[in-house]
mmCIF file of C-alpha atoms in Angstrom:
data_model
loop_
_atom_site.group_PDB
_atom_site.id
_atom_site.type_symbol
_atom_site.label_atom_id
_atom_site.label_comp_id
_atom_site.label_asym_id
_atom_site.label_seq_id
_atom_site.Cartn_x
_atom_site.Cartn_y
_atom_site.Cartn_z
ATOM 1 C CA UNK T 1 -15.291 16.516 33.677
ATOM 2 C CA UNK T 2 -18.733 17.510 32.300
ATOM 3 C CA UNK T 3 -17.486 21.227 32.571
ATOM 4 C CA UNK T 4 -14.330 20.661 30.730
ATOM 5 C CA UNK T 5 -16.124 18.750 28.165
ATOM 6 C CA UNK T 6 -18.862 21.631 27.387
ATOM 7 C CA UNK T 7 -15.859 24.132 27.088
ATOM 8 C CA UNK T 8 -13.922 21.884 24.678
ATOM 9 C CA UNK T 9 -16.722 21.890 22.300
ATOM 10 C CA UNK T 10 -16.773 25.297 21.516
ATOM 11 C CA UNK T 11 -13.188 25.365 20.878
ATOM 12 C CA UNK T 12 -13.451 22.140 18.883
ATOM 13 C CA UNK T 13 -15.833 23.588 16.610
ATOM 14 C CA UNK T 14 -13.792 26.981 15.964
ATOM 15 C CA UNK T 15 -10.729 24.547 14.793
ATOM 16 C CA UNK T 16 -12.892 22.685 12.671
ATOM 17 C CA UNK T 17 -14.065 25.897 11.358
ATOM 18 C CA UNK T 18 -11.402 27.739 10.462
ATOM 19 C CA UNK T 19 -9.770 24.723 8.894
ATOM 20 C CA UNK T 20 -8.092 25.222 6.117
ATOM 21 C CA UNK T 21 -7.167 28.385 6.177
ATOM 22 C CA UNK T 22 -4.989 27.887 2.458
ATOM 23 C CA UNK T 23 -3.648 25.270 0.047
ATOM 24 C CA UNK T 24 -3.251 21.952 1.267
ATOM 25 C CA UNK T 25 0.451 19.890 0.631
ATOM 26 C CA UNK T 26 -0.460 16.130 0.322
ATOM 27 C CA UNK T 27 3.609 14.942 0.451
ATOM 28 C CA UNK T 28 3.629 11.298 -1.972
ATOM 29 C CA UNK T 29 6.912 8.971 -0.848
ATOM 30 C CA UNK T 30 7.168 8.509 -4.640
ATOM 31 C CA UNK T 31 8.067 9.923 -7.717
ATOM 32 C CA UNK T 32 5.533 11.278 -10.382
ATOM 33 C CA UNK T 33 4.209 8.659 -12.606
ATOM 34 C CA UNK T 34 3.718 5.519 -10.138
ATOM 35 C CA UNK T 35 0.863 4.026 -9.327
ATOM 36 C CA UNK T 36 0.831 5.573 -5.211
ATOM 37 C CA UNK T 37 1.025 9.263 -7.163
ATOM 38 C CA UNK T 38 -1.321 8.313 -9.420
ATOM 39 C CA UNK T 39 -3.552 7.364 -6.219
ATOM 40 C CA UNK T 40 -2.665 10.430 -4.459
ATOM 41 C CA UNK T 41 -3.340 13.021 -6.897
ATOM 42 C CA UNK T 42 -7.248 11.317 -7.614
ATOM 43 C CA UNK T 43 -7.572 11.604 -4.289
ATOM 44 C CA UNK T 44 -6.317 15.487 -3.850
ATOM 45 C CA UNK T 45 -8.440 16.569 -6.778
ATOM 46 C CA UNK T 46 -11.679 15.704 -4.830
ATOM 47 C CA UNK T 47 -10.695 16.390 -1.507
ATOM 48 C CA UNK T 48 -9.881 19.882 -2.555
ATOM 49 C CA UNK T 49 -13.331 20.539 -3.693
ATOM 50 C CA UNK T 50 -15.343 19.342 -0.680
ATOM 51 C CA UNK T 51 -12.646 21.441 1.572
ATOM 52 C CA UNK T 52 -12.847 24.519 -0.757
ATOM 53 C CA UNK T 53 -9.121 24.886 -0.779
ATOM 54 C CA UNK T 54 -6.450 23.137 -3.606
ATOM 55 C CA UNK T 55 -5.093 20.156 -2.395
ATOM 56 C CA UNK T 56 -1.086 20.300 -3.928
ATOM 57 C CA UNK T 57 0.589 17.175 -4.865
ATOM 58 C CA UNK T 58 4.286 17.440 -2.947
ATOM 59 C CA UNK T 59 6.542 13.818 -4.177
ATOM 60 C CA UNK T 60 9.263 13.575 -2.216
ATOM 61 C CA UNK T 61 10.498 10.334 -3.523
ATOM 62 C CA UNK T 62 14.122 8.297 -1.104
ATOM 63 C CA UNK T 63 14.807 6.252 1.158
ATOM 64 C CA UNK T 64 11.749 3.904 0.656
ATOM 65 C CA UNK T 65 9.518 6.892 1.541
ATOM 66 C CA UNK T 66 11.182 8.097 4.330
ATOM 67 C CA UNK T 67 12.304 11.279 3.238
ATOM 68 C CA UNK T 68 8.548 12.504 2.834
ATOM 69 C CA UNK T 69 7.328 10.529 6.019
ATOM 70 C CA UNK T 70 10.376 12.987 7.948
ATOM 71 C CA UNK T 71 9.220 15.908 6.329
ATOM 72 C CA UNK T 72 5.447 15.181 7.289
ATOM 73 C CA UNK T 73 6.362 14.015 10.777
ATOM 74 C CA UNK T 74 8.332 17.381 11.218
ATOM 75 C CA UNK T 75 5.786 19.864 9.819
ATOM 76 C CA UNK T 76 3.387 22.281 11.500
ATOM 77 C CA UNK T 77 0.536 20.208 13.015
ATOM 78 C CA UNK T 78 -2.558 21.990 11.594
ATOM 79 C CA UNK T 79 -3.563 20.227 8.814
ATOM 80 C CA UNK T 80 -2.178 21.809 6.080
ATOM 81 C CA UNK T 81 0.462 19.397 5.594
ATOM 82 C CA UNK T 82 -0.302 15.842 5.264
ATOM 83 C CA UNK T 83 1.171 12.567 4.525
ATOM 84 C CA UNK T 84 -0.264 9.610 1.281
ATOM 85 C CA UNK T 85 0.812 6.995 3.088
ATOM 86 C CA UNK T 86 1.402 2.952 2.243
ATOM 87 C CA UNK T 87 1.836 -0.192 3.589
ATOM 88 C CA UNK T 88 5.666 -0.349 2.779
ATOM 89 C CA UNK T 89 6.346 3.460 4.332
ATOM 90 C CA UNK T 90 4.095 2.531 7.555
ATOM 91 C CA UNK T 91 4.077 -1.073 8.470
ATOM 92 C CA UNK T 92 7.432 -2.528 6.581
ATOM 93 C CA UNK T 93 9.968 0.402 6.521
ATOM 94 C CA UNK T 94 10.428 -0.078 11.029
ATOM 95 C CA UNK T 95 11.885 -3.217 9.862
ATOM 96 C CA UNK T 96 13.127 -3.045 6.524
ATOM 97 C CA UNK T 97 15.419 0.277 7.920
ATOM 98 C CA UNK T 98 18.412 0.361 10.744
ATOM 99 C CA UNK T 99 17.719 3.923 11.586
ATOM 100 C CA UNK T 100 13.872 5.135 10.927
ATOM 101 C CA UNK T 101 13.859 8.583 10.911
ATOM 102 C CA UNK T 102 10.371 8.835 11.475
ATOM 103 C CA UNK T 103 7.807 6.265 14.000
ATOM 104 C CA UNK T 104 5.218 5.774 12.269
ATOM 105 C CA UNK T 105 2.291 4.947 15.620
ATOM 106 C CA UNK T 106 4.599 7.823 17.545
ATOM 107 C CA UNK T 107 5.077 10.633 14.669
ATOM 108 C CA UNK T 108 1.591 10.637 13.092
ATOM 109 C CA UNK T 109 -2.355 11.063 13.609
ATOM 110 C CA UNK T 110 -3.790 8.852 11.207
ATOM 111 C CA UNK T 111 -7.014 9.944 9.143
ATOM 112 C CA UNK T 112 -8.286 7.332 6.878
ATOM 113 C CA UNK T 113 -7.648 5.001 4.658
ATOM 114 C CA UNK T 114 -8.165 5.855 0.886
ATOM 115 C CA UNK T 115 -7.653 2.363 -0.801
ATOM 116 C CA UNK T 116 -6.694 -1.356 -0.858
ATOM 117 C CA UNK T 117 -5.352 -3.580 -3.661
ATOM 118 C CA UNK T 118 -3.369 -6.807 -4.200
ATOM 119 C CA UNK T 119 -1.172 -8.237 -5.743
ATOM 120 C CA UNK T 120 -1.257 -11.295 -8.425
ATOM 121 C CA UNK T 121 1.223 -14.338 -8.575
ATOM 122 C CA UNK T 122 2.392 -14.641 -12.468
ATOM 123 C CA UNK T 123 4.181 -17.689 -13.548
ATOM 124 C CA UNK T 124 6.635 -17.692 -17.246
ATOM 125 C CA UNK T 125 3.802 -19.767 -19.182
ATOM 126 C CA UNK T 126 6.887 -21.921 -19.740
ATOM 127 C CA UNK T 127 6.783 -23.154 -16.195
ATOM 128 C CA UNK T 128 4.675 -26.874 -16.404
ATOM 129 C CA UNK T 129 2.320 -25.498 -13.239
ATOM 130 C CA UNK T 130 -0.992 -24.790 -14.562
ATOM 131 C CA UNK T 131 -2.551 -23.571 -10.625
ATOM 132 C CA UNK T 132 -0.902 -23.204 -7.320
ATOM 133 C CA UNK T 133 -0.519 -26.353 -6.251
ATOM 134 C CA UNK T 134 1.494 -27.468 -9.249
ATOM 135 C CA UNK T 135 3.488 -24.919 -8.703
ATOM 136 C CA UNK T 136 4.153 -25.745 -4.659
ATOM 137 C CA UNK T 137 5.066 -29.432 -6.061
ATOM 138 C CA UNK T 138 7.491 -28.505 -8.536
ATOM 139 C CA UNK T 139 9.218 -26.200 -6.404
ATOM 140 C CA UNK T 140 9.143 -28.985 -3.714
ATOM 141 C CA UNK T 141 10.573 -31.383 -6.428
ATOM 142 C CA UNK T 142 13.026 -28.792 -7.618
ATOM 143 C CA UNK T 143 14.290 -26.727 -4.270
ATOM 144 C CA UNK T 144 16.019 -23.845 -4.817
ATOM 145 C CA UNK T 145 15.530 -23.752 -8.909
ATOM 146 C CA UNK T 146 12.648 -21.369 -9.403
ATOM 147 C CA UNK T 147 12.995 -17.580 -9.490
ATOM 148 C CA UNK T 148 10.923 -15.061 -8.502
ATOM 149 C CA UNK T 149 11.647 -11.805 -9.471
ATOM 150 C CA UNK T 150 10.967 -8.152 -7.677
ATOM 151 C CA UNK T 151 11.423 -4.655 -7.643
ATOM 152 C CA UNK T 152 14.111 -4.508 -5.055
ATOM 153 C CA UNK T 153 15.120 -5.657 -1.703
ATOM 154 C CA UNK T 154 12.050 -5.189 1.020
ATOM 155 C CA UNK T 155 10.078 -4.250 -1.983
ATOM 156 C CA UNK T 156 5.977 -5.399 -1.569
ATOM 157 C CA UNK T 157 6.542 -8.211 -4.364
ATOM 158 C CA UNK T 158 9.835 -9.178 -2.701
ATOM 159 C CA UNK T 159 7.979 -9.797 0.404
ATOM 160 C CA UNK T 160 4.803 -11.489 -1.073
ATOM 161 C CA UNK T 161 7.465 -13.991 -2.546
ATOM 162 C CA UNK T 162 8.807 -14.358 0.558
ATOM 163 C CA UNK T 163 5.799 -15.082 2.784
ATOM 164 C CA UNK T 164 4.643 -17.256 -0.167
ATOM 165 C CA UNK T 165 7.994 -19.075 0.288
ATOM 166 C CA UNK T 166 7.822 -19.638 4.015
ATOM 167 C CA UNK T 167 4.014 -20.417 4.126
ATOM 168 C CA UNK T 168 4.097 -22.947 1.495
ATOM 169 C CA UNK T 169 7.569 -24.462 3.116
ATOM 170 C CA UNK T 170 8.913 -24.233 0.085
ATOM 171 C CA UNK T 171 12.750 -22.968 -1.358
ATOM 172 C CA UNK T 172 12.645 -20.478 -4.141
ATOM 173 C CA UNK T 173 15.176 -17.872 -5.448
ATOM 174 C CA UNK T 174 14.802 -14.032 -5.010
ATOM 175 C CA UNK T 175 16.158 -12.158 -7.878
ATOM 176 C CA UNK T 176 16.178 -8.516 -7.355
ATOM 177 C CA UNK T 177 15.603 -5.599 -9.777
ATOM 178 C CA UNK T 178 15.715 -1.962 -9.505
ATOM 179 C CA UNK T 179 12.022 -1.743 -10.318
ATOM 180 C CA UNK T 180 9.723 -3.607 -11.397
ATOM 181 C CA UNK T 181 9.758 -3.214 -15.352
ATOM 182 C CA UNK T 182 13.087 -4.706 -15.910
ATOM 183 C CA UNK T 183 11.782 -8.049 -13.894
ATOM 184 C CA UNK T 184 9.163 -8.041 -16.434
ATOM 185 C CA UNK T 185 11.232 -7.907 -19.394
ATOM 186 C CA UNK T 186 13.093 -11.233 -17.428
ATOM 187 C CA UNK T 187 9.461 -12.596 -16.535
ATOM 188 C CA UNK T 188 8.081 -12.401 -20.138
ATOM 189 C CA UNK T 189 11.400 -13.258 -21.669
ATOM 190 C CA UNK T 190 11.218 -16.541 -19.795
ATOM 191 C CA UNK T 191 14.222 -16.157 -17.547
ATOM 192 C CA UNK T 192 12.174 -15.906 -14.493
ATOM 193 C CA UNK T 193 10.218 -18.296 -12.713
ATOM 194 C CA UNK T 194 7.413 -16.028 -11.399
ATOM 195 C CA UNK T 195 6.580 -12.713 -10.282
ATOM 196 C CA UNK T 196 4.207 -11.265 -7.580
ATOM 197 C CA UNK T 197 2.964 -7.700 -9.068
ATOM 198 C CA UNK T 198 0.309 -5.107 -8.970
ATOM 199 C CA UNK T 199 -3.397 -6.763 -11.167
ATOM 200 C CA UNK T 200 -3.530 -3.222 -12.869
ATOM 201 C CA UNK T 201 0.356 -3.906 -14.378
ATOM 202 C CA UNK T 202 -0.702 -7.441 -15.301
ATOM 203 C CA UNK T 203 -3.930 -7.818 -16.531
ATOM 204 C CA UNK T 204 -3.229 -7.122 -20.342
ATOM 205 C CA UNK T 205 0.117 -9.711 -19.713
ATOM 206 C CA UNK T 206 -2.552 -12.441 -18.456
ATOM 207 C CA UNK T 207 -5.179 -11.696 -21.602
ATOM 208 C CA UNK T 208 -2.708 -11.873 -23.955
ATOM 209 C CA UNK T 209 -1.338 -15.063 -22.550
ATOM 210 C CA UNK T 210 2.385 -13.969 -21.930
ATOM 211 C CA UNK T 211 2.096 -14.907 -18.413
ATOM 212 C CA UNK T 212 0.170 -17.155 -16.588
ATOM 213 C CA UNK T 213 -2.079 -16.164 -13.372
ATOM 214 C CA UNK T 214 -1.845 -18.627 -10.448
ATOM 215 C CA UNK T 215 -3.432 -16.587 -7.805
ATOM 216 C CA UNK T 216 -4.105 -13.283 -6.062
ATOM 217 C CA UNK T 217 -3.341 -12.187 -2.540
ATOM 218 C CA UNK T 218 -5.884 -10.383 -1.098
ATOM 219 C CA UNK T 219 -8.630 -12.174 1.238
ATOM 220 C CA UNK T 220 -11.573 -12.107 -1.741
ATOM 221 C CA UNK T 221 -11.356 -12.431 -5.406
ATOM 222 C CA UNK T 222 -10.352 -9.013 -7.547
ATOM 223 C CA UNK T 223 -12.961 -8.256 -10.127
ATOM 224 C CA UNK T 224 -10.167 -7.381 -12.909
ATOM 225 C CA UNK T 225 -9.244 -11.289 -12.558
ATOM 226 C CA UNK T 226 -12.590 -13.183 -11.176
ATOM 227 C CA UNK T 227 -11.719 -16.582 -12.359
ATOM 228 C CA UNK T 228 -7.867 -16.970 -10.503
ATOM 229 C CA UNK T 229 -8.103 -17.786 -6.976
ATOM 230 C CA UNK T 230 -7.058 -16.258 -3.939
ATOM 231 C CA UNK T 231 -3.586 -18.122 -2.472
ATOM 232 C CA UNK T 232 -6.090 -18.786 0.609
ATOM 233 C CA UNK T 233 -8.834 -20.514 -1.706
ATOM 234 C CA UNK T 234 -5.738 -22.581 -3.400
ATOM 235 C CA UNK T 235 -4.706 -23.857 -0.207
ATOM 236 C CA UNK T 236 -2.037 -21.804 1.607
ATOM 237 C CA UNK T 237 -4.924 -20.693 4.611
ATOM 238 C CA UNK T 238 -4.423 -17.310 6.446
ATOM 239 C CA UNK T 239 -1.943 -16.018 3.714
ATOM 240 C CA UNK T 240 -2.963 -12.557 2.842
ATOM 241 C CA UNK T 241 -1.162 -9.824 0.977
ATOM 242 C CA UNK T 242 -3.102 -6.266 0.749
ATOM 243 C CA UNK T 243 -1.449 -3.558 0.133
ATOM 244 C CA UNK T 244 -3.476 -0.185 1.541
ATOM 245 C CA UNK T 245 -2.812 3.520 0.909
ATOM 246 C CA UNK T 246 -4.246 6.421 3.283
ATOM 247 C CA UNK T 247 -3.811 10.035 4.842
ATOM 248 C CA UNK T 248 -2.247 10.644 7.578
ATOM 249 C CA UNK T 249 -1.270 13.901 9.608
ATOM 250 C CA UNK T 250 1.356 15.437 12.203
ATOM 251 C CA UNK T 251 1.019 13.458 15.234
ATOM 252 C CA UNK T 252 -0.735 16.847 17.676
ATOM 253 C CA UNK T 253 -2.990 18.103 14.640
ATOM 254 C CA UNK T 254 -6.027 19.363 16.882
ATOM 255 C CA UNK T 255 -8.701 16.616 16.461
ATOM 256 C CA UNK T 256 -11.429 18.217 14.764
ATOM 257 C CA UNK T 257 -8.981 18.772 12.185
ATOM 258 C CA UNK T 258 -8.350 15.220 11.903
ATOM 259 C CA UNK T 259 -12.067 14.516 12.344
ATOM 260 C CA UNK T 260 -12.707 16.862 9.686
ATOM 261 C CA UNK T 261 -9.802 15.437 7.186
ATOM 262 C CA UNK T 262 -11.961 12.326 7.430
ATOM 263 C CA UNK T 263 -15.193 13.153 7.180
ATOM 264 C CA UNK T 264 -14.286 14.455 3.590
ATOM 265 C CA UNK T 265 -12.326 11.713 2.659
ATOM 266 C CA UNK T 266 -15.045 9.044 3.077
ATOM 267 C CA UNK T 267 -17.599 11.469 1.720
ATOM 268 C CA UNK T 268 -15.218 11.262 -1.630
ATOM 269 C CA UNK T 269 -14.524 8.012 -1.722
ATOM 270 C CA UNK T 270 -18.523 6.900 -1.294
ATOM 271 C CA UNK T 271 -19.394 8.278 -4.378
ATOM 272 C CA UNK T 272 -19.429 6.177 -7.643
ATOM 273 C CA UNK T 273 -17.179 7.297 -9.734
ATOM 274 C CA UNK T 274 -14.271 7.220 -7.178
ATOM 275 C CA UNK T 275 -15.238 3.412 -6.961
ATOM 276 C CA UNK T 276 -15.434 2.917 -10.478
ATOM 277 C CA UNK T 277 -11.830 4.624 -10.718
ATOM 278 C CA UNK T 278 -10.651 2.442 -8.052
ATOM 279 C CA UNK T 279 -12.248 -0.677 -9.334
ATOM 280 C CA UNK T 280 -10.499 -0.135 -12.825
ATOM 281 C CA UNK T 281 -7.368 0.059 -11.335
ATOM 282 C CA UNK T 282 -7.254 -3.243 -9.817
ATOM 283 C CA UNK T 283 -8.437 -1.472 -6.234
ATOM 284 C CA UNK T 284 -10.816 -0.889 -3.470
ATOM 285 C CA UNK T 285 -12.040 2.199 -2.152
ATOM 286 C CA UNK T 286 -11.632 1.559 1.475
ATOM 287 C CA UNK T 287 -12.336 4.001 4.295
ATOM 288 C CA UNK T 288 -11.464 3.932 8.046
ATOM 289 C CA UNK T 289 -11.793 5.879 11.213
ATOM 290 C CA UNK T 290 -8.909 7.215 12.413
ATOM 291 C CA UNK T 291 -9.014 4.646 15.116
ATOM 292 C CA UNK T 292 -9.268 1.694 12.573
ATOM 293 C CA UNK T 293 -6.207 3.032 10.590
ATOM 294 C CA UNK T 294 -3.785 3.495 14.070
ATOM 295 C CA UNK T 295 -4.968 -0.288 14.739
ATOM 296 C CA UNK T 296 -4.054 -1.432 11.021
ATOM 297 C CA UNK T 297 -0.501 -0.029 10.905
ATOM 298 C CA UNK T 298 0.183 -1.679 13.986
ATOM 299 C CA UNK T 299 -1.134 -5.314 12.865
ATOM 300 C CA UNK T 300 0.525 -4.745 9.742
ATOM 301 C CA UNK T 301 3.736 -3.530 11.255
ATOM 302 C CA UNK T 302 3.781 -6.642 13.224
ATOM 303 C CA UNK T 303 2.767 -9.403 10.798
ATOM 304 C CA UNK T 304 5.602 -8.236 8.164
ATOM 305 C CA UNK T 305 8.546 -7.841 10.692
ATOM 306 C CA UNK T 306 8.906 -11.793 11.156
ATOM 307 C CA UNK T 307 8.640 -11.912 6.963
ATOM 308 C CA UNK T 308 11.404 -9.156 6.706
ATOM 309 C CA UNK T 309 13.458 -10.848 8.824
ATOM 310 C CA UNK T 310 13.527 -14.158 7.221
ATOM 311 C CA UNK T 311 14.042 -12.427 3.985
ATOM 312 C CA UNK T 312 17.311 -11.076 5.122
ATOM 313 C CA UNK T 313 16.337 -7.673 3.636
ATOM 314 C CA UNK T 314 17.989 -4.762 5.446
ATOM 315 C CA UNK T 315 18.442 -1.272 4.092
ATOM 316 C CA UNK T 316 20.118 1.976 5.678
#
């Protein structure tokens, strides 16, 4: 074993250093313009210059991510070809989808994790609930009349709404959109109830006092919002929401590849100015080993699958 170990070094080392040999595709499961490509591409810019090669931004939008999580899963595994990957493509797409294309713990190597964020509950200020718990109560008192919009079917906010719904034991109504603007226009317009969404796409909402902030998802605080609670901290224990973004690669990409990959990545996103981009966006910088990440989208995977299935959400 010791023999096979000093021989594996060498050859470790010589794939490590003649990595990358050209440009590096980072495939997004979205279209230009969202919030996951804007994620991606700060990320690629960076990465690119501690690997000395261009890091190219490859959106291959469909099938709730799947088309680019096939083309990743199916590509050359040496590096050059990686995957931005997200809660909903990794840990809620095995259940959300008849017939995966792609196993996400089978198909990939994971690298690291790039970033974390929440979302925030927003209530129509002409709902009478001025925190949580007025909220549970009237929805108690009222079963079945309060909306909550999303941006589709097995869509992150669809799902916070629905773990909201069965952790609080309460009945609400799911109103679907295709995206999430158009729920907004309902939200603000007043012919919505509430809305789970992204901090970044609601803090100017909550300033301006068109909507009303009842609580965030994550585990702590987000420092965009410091004064709403967490859903844990207004009562609803063990109920947590974050939604993560990372890098992974083709499932036999030689390890010092991988081990490479992430070195770089949390050397990037340990410097300030990556945190300060990720704090103003309502997010975390957030770095894993590849170990750490494999573990997460396995949790994840199986805390959402009982949510998905309650929810009645099924796509194909």
């Amino acid at each position: 074993m010791a023999a096979a170990s000093l021989l594996a070094a060498p050859l470790l080392h010589a794939q490590e250093a003649a990595y990358p040999r050209q440009a590096v595709t980072l495939v997004v499961p979205f279209p230009a313009g969202g919030p996951t490509d804007a994620m991606a591409r700060l990320l690629a810019q960076k990465l690119g210059d501690r690997l000395g090669q261009q890091v190219i931004i490859d959106n291959r939008g469909g099938a709730g991510g799947g088309i680019a999580a096939e083309l990743v899963a199916r590509a050359p595994a040496d590096g050059h070809t990686l995957f931005f990957g997200t809660t909903g493509t990794l840990a809620i797409n095995p259940s959300l989808y008849a017939r995966l294309r792609y196993d996400p713990v089978k198909d990939f190597a994971p690298v690291s994790l790039m970033a974390t964020t929440m979302n925030v509950l927003v209530a129509s200020p002409g709902i009478p609930a001025k925190n949580l718990a007025d909220l549970i109560a009237l929805a108690k008192a009222r079963p079945g009349e309060l909306t909550y919009g999303s941006a589709g079917n097995g869509s992150s906010n669809h799902l916070s709404g629905e773990l909201f719904r069965s952790t609080a034991g309460i009945q609400i109504t799911h109103v679907p959109y295709k995206g999430s603007a158009p729920a907004m226009v309902d939200l603000l317009g007043g012919r919505l109830s509430m809305m789970f969404d992204t901090i970044a796409q609601q803090t100017q909402n909550i300033a301006a006092g068109k909507v009303r902030a009842l609580a965030v998802t994550g585990p702590q605080r987000s420092p965009l919002l410091p004064a709403v609670p967490t859903v844990q901290e207004a009562g609803l224990k063990g109920f947590d929401v974050t939604i993560w973004y990372g890098v992974l690669a083709p499932k036999a990409t030689p390890p010092a590849v991988v081990e490479r990959l992430n070195r770089e990545m949390v050397a990037v996103m340990a410097t300030d100015e990556m945190k300060k981009r990720m704090e103003a966006d309502g997010a975390d910088a957030h770095t894993t080993t590849p170990a750490e990440f494999a573990a997460l989208i396995k949790s994840d995977t199986a805390k959402w699958a009982p949510v998905v299935k309650a929810s009645g959400a099924s796509l194909d």
